[in-house]
XYZ file of C-alpha atoms in Angstrom:
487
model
C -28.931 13.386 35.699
C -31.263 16.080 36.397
C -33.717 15.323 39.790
C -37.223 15.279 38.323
C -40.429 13.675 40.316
C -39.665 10.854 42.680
C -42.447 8.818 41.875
C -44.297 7.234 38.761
C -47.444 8.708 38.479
C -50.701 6.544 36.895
C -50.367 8.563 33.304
C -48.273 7.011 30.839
C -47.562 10.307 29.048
C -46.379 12.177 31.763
C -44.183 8.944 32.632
C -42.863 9.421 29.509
C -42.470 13.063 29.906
C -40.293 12.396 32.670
C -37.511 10.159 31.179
C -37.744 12.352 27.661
C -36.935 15.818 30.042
C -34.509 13.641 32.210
C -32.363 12.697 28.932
C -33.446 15.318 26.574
C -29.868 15.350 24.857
C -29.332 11.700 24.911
C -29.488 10.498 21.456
C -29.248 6.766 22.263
C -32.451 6.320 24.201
C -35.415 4.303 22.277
C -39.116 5.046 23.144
C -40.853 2.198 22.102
C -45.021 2.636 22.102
C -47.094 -0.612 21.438
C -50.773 -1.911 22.970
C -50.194 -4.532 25.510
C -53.105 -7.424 26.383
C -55.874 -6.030 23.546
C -55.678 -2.628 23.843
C -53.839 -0.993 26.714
C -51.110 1.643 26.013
C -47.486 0.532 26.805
C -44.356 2.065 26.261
C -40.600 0.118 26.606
C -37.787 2.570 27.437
C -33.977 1.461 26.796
C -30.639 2.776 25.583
C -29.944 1.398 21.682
C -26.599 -0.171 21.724
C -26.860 -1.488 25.518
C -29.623 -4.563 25.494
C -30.208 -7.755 23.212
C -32.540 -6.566 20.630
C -33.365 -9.705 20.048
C -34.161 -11.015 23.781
C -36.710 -7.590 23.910
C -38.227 -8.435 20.632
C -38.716 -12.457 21.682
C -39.214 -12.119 25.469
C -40.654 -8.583 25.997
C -42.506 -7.572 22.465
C -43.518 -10.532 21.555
C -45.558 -12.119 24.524
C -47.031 -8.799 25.418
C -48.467 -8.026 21.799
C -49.989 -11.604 21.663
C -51.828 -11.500 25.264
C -55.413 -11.697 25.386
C -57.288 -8.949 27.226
C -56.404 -8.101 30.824
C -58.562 -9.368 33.731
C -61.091 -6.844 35.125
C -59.904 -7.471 38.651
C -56.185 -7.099 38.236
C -53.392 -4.367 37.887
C -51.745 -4.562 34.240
C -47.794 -4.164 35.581
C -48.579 -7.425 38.369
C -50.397 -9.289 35.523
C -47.570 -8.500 33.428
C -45.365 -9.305 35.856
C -46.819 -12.563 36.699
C -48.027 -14.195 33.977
C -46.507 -12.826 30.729
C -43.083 -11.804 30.615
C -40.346 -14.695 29.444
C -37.255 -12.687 30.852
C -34.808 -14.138 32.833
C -35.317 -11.103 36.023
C -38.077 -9.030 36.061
C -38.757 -6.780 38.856
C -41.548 -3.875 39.672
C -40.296 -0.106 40.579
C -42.031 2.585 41.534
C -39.089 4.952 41.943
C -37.886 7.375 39.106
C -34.474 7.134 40.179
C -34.201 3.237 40.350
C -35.505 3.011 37.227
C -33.180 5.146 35.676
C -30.274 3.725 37.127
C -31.266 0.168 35.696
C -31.531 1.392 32.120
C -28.099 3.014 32.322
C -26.348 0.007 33.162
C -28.661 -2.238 30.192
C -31.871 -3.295 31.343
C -35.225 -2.125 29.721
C -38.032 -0.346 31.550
C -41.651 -1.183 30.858
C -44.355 1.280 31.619
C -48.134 0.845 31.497
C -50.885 3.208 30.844
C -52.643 3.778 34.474
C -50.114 2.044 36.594
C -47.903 3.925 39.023
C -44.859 1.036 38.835
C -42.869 0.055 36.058
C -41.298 -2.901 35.549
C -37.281 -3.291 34.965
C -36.187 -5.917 32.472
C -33.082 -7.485 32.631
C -31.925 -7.392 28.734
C -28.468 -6.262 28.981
C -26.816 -7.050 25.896
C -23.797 -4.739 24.800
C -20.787 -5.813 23.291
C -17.300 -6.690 25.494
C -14.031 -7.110 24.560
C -14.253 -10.846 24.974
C -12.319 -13.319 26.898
C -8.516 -13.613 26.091
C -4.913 -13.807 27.599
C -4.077 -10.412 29.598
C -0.889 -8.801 27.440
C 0.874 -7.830 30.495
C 0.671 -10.951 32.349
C 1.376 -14.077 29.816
C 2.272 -17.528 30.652
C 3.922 -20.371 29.485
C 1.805 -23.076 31.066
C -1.582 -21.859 32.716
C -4.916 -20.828 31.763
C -4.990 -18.489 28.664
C -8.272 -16.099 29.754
C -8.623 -12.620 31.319
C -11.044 -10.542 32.563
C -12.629 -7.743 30.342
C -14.179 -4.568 31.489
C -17.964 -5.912 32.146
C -17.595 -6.157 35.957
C -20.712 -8.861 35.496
C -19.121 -11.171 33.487
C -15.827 -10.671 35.461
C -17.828 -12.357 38.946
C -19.343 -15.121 36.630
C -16.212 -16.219 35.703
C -15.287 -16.112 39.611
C -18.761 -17.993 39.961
C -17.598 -20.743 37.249
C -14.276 -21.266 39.003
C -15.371 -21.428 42.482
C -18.239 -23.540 42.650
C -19.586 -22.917 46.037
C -22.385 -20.899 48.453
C -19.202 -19.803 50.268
C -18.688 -17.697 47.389
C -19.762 -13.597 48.216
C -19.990 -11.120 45.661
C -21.915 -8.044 46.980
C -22.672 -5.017 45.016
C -22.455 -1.390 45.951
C -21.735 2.037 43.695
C -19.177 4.565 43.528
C -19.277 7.758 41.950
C -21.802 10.688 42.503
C -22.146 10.590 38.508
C -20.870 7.490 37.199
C -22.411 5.551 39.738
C -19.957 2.907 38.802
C -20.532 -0.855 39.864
C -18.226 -2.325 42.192
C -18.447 -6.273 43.235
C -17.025 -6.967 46.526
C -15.686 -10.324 46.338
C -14.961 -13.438 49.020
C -15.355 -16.711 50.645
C -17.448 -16.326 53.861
C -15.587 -18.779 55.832
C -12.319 -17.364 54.887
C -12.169 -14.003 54.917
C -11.018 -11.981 57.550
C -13.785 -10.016 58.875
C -11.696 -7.023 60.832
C -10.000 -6.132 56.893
C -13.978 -6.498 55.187
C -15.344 -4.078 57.969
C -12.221 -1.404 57.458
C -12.746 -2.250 53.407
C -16.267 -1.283 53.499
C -15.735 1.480 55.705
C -13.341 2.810 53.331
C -15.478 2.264 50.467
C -18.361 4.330 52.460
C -15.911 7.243 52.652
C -14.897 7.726 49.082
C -16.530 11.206 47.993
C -15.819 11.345 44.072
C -17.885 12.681 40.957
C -16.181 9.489 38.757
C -14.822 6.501 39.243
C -13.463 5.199 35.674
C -10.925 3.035 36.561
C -10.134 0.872 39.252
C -6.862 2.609 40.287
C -9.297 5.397 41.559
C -10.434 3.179 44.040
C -6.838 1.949 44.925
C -5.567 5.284 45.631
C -8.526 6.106 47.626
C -8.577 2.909 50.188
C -4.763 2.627 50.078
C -3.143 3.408 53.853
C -0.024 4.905 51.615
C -1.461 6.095 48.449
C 2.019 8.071 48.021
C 3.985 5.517 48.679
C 6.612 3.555 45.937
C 5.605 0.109 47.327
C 2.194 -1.315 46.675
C 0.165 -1.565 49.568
C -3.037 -3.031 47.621
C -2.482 -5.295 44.222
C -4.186 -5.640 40.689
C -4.564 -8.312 38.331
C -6.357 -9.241 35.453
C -6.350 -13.059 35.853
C -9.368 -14.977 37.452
C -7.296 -17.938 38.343
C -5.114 -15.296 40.507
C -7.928 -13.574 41.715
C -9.639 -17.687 42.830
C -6.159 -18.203 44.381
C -6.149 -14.955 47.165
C -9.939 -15.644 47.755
C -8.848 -19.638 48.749
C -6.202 -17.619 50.726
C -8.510 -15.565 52.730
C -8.362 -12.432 51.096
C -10.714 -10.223 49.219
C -11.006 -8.525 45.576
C -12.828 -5.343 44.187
C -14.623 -6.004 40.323
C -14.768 -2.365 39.362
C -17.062 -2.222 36.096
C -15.047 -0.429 33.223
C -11.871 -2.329 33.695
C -10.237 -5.542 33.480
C -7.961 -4.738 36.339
C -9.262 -6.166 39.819
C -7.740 -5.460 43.426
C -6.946 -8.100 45.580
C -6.010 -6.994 49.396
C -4.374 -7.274 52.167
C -1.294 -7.284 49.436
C 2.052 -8.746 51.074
C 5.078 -7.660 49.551
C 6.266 -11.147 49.147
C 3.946 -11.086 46.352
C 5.950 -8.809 44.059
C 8.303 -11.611 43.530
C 5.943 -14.403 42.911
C 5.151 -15.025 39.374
C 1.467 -16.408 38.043
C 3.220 -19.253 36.401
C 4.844 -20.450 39.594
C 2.374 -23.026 40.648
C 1.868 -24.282 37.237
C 5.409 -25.444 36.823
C 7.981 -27.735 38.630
C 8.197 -26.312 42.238
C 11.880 -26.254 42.411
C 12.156 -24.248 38.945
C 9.649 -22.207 40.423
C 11.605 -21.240 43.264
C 14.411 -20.451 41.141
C 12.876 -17.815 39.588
C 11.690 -16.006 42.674
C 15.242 -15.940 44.403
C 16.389 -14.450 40.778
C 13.237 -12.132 40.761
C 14.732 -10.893 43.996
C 18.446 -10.255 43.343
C 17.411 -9.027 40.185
C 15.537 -6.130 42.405
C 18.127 -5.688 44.547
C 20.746 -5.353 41.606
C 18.091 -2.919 39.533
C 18.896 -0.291 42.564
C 21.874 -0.975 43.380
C 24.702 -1.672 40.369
C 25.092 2.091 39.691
C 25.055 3.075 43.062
C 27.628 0.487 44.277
C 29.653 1.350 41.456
C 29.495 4.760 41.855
C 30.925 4.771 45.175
C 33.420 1.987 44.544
C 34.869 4.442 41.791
C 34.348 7.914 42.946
C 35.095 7.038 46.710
C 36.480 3.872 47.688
C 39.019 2.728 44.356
C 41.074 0.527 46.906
C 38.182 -1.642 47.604
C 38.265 -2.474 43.058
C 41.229 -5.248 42.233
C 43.907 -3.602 40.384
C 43.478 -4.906 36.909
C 39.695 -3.874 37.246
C 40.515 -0.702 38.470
C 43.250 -0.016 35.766
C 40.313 -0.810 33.216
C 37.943 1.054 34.584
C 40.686 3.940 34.577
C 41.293 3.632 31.192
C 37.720 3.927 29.830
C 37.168 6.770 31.514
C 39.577 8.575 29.946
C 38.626 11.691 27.928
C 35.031 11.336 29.125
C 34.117 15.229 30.245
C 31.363 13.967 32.727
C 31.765 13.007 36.382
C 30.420 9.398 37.510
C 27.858 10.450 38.806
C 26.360 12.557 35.799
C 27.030 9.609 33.409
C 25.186 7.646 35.674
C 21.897 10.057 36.025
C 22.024 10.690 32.558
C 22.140 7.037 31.355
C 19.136 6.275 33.557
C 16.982 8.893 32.551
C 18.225 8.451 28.496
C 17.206 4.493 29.471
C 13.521 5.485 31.036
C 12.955 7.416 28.038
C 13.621 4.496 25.484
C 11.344 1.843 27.942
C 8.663 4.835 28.442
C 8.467 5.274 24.489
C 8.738 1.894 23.607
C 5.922 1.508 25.656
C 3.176 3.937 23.882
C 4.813 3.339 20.765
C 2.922 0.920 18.420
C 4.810 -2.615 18.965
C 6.437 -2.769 15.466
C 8.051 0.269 15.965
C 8.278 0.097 19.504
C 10.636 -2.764 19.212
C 12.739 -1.304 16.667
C 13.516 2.112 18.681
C 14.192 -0.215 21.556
C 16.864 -1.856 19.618
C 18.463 0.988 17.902
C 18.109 3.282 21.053
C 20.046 0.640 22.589
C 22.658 -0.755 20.362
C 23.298 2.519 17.799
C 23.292 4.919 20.162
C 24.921 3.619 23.169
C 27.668 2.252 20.676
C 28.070 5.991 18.950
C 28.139 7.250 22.308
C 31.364 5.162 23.883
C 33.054 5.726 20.859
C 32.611 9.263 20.629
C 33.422 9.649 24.446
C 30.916 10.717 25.480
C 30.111 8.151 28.184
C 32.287 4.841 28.935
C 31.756 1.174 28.157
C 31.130 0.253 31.806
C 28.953 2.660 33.257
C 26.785 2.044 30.092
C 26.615 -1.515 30.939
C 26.161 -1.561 34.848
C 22.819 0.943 33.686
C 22.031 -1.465 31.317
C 21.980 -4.028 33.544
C 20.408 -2.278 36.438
C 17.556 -1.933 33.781
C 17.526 -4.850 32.523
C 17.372 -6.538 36.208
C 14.247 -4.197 36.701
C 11.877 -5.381 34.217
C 12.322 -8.950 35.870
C 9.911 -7.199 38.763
C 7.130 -5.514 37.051
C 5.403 -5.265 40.167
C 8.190 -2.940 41.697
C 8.736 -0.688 38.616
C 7.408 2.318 40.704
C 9.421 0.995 43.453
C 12.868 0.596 41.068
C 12.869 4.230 39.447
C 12.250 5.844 42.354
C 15.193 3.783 44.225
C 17.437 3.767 41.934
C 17.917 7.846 41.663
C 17.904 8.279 45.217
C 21.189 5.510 45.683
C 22.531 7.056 42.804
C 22.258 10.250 44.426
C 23.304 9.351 47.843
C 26.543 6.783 46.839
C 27.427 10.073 44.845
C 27.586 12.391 47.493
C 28.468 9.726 50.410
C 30.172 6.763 48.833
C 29.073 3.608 50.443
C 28.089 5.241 53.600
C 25.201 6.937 52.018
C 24.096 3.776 49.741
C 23.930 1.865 53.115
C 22.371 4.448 54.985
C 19.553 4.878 52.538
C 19.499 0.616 51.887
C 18.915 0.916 55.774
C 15.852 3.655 55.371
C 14.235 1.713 52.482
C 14.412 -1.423 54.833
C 12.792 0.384 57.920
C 10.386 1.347 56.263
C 9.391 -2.114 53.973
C 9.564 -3.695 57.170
C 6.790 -0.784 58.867
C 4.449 -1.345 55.376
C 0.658 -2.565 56.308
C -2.369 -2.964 54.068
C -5.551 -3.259 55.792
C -3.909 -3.391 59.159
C -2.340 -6.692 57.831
C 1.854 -6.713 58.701
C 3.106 -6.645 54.783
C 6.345 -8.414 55.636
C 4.342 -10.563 57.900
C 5.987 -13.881 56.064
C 9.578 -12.622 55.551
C 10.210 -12.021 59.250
C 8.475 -14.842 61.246
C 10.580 -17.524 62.680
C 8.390 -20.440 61.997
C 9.319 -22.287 58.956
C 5.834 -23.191 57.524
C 5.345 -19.581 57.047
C 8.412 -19.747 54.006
C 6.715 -22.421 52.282
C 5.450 -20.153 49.815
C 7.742 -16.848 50.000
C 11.210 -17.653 48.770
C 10.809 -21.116 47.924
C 7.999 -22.662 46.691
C 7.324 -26.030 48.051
C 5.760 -28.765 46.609
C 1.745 -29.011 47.030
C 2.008 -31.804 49.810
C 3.742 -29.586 51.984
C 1.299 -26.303 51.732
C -1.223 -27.308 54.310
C -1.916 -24.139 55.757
C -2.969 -20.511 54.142
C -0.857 -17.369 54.878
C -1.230 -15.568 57.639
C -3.602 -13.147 56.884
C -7.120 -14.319 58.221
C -7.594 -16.439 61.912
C -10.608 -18.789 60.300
C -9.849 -22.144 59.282
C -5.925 -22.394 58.661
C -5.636 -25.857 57.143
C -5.613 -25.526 53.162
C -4.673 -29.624 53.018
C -5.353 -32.223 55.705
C -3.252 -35.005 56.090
C-alpha cells in the first residue's frame, strides 16, 4: 500500500480521494455515496466479494437512509455511532492506516461529510471452504470437522470447544505486506509462561514481506529449522489442537491456512495417532508400539540387509543365505546400487502418486508397483528380495507420516553407511541419530523429556496408553497445576 496522509481530514471528498489514490488499481473496491440523517453526505467504502451484502444493506444502508435529521449539538460519526447503526462491532478511527487495514481483512468503512473519524464496520462476509474432515488426518471413530483457512472461524471453533475465560486467543500480524493475522492461542492457567515469552519474542523477530502459509512461521520460530525431526507440530484438527491447550501448551491460527502449530512438540508425539483416545486403550497402545518398529524398520531393513549380505554372510542361516545367493545371480548391480536405486524408483511412485489426481494416482501406484517390479526380477535386473525388504522399508514408513522427512533422509544415509561399513557403520550412524534425538528441544522444552525419565507416570501416555483413570497428571511441559484428574 502506498503511505498517503495519516489522518482523516473533515472533507469527505478528499477522504475519498485518499482511499481511491491508495487503491487506484484495485478493481474490487465499492464506493458507495448515499445522504445519511436528511441530508448529510456519506460515503461506505468496502472490498466486493469480502462482506455480507446483505448485513450492509439491512444494518448499515438501511438505518442510516431512514434517520431523521441530525441534532444541532452533536458530531454525525458519534451520533452514528451511538444511536443508529445495528452492527454487531462498530468502532470510530481516525487513522488512514487502521482503516485500511480493517477493510482488507472484510469490514466496511463509513465516512461522513465534515467529520475527521470514520467508523469501521464489522461486515465480514466472504466465502470459506467450510467445515469438513481434514484428508490427511481421517479417523475411524472421532469427530469428523477441520479447520479451514479463515483464522476467525478457526478460534471460534476453539471458543465452542473450550468453554471457558481461561481460554486466550490474542492477535498480532506478520508480514510487512500481507499483514497476515495470527491468533496466539492458550489456557492462562496452563500454559507455561517461560515458552509464551520466548514464542512472542520470536514472533517479534520475524522480518518477512509475506507470510502465506503457516509453515513460514514454523521455519522461522523453529530452534532447528534444518533439521529432519520436527521440533514444532501442525494439525488441522480442533479436537487435537483443545487436547495440547488442556496439556499446557500453545497453538498459532495463521489466517490463510487450515494448518495450525501446536508447541513445545515432543517427539513422542510422532507416534501417537488422533484416534488413540477415541478407541479401546489397549488397542490403542498397540498401534503406537507398531507405529514405532514400523519407523525403526522403514530405516533400517535395507541397511541391515545390506551389510548382512555384502559384509557379514556368516551371520545369514545357510538355507537363507543359499537363497539369497541364488537370486542374485545374473543381476549386474552391486547391493548396494539395487538398494539406492529401488528407493529412489519407490519415492518417485509415492511423490507422483501424490500430485497425481487420485483416480489415476492409485492406478500408477499399483502398476508402478506390481508390473514393473515384477518385469524387473524377471528380466534381472534387480532380485526378488532386495525388492521386497525396499518395499517393506516403504511400506513401514507411511505408518509414521509425521517422520516422512525424518525416514527419507535416514534411510539413504544407513544405506550408505552399512554399504561402505557393514554393520559397524549402520550402528555407528543408529548411534549419531540417537545422540542427537536425545539433544532435540523446542522452546527450551527437553523433546525426549518422557522417553527418558525414570518415573513411571511419565509413560502413561508415550508407549502405552493407559486407561483415562490412570492419566491424572499432564506431561511435563508446564510447572502450573499438574493434576488433569483428582481422585
Amino acid at each position: 500500500m502506498k503511505q498517503l496522509e495519516e489522518f482523516f481530514v473533515s472533507t469527505l471528498r478528499d477522504n475519498i480521494s485518499l482511499f481511491k489514490a491508495l487503491f487506484d488499481k484495485d478493481g474490487i473496491i465499492r464506493f458507495r455515496k448515499f445522504n445519511v440523517c436528511g441530508g448529510i453526505e456519506a460515503c461506505l467504502i468496502y472490498f466486493d466479494g469480502m462482506v455480507n451484502v446483505e448485513l450492509v444493506n439491512e444494518s448499515v444502508m438501511r438505518p442510516l437512509v431512514l434517520a431523521k435529521r441530525l441534532p444541532a449539538d452533536e458530531n454525525a460519526a458519534e451520533y452514528v455511532y451511538k444511536n443508529l447503526l445495528y452492527s454487531g462491532e462498530v468502532k470510530l478511527v481516525g487513522e488512514v492506516k487502521t482503516a485500511a487495514s480493517s477493510i482488507l481483512y472484510g469490514d466496511t468503512l463509513l465516512l461522513i461529510e465534515g467529520c475527521k473519524t470514520g467508523l469501521i464496520i464489522n461486515t465480514k462476509g466472504w466465502r470459506t471452504r467450510g467445515i469438513s474432515e481434514p484428508e490427511n488426518e481421517r479417523v475411524l471413530e472421532g469427530p469428523r470437522e477441520g479447520f479451514d483457512e479463515a483464522a476467525m472461524f478457526c478460534a471460534a471453533m476453539l471458543r465452542r470447544r473450550l468453554k471457558t475465560p481461561d481460554f486466550c486467543a490474542e492477535m498480532t500480524m506478520v508480514g510487512r505486506r500481507t499483514e497476515t493475522l495470527v491468533f496466539i492461542c492458550y489456557l492462562k492457567s496452563l500454559v507455561n509462561r517461560d515458552v509464551l515469552r520466548e514464542l512472542k519474542s520470536r514472533l517479534k523477530k520475524i522480518d518477512i514481506d509475506a507470510v502465506l502459509d503457516s509453515n513460514y512461521i514454523t521455519e522461522l520460530i523453529s530452534e532447528r529449522p534444518s533439521s529432519f525431526f520436527k521440533t514444532v507440530g501442525t494439525t488441522e484438527r480442533p479436537d487435537v489442537v483443545c487436547a495440547q491447550l488442556l496439556e499446557g501448551r500453545i497453538a498459532l491460527i495463521v489466517d490463510g491456512t487450515p494448518m495450525v502449530i501446536t508447541l513445545p512438540y515432543l517427539f513422542s508425539e510422532n507416534f501417537q495417532s488422533d484416534e488413540d483416545y477415541y478407541i479401546n486403550h489397549s488397542l490403542a497402545t498397540a498401534g503406537r508400539l507398531l507405529r514405532m518398529l514400523c519407523f525403526f524398520l522403514s530405516f533400517s531393513a535395507p541397511a541391515v540387509f545390506i551389510a548382512l549380505t555384502t559384509f557379514h554372510f556368516e551371520f545369514l542361516p545357510s538355507a537363507f543365505a543359499l537363497t539369497v545367493a541364488g537370486s542374485r545371480e545374473g543381476v549386474p548391480f552391486s547391493t548396494l546400487t539395487e538398494a539406492l536405486a529401488l528407493t529412489v524408483v519407490f519415492e518417485i511412485l509415492r511423490e507422483t502418486g501424490i500430485r497425481m489426481p487420485q483416480s489415476v494416482g492409485h492406478a500408477l501406484s499399483i502398476v508402478g508397483g506390481l508390473v514393473v517390479g515384477q518385469a524387473a526380477v524377471e528380466a534381472r535386473i534387480i532380485s526378488a528380495p532386495m525388492l521386497i525388504i525396499v518395499a517393506l522399508s516403504g511400506i513401514c514408513g507411511l505408518t509414521v507420516p509425521r517422520l516422512k522427512t525424518a525416514v527419507f533422509f535416514m534411510r539413504f544415509i544407513m544405506i550408505l553407511a552399512a554399504g561402505f561399513f557393514g554393520l559397524y557403520g549402520y550402528i555407528f550412524m543408529l548411534l549419531a541419530f540417537l545422540i542427537y534425538i536425545l539433544g532435540m528441544s523446542s522452546f527450551g522444552v527437553d523433546s525426549t523429556v518422557s522417553l527418558i525419565s525414570s518415573e513411571n507416570r511419565r509413560f502413561k501416555d508415550v508407549f502405552r496408553r493407559t486407561v483415562w483413570r490412570n492419566m491424572k497428571t499432564r506431561p511435563e511441559i508446564q510447572n502450573n497445576d499438574k493434576v488433569r484428574k483428582n481422585g
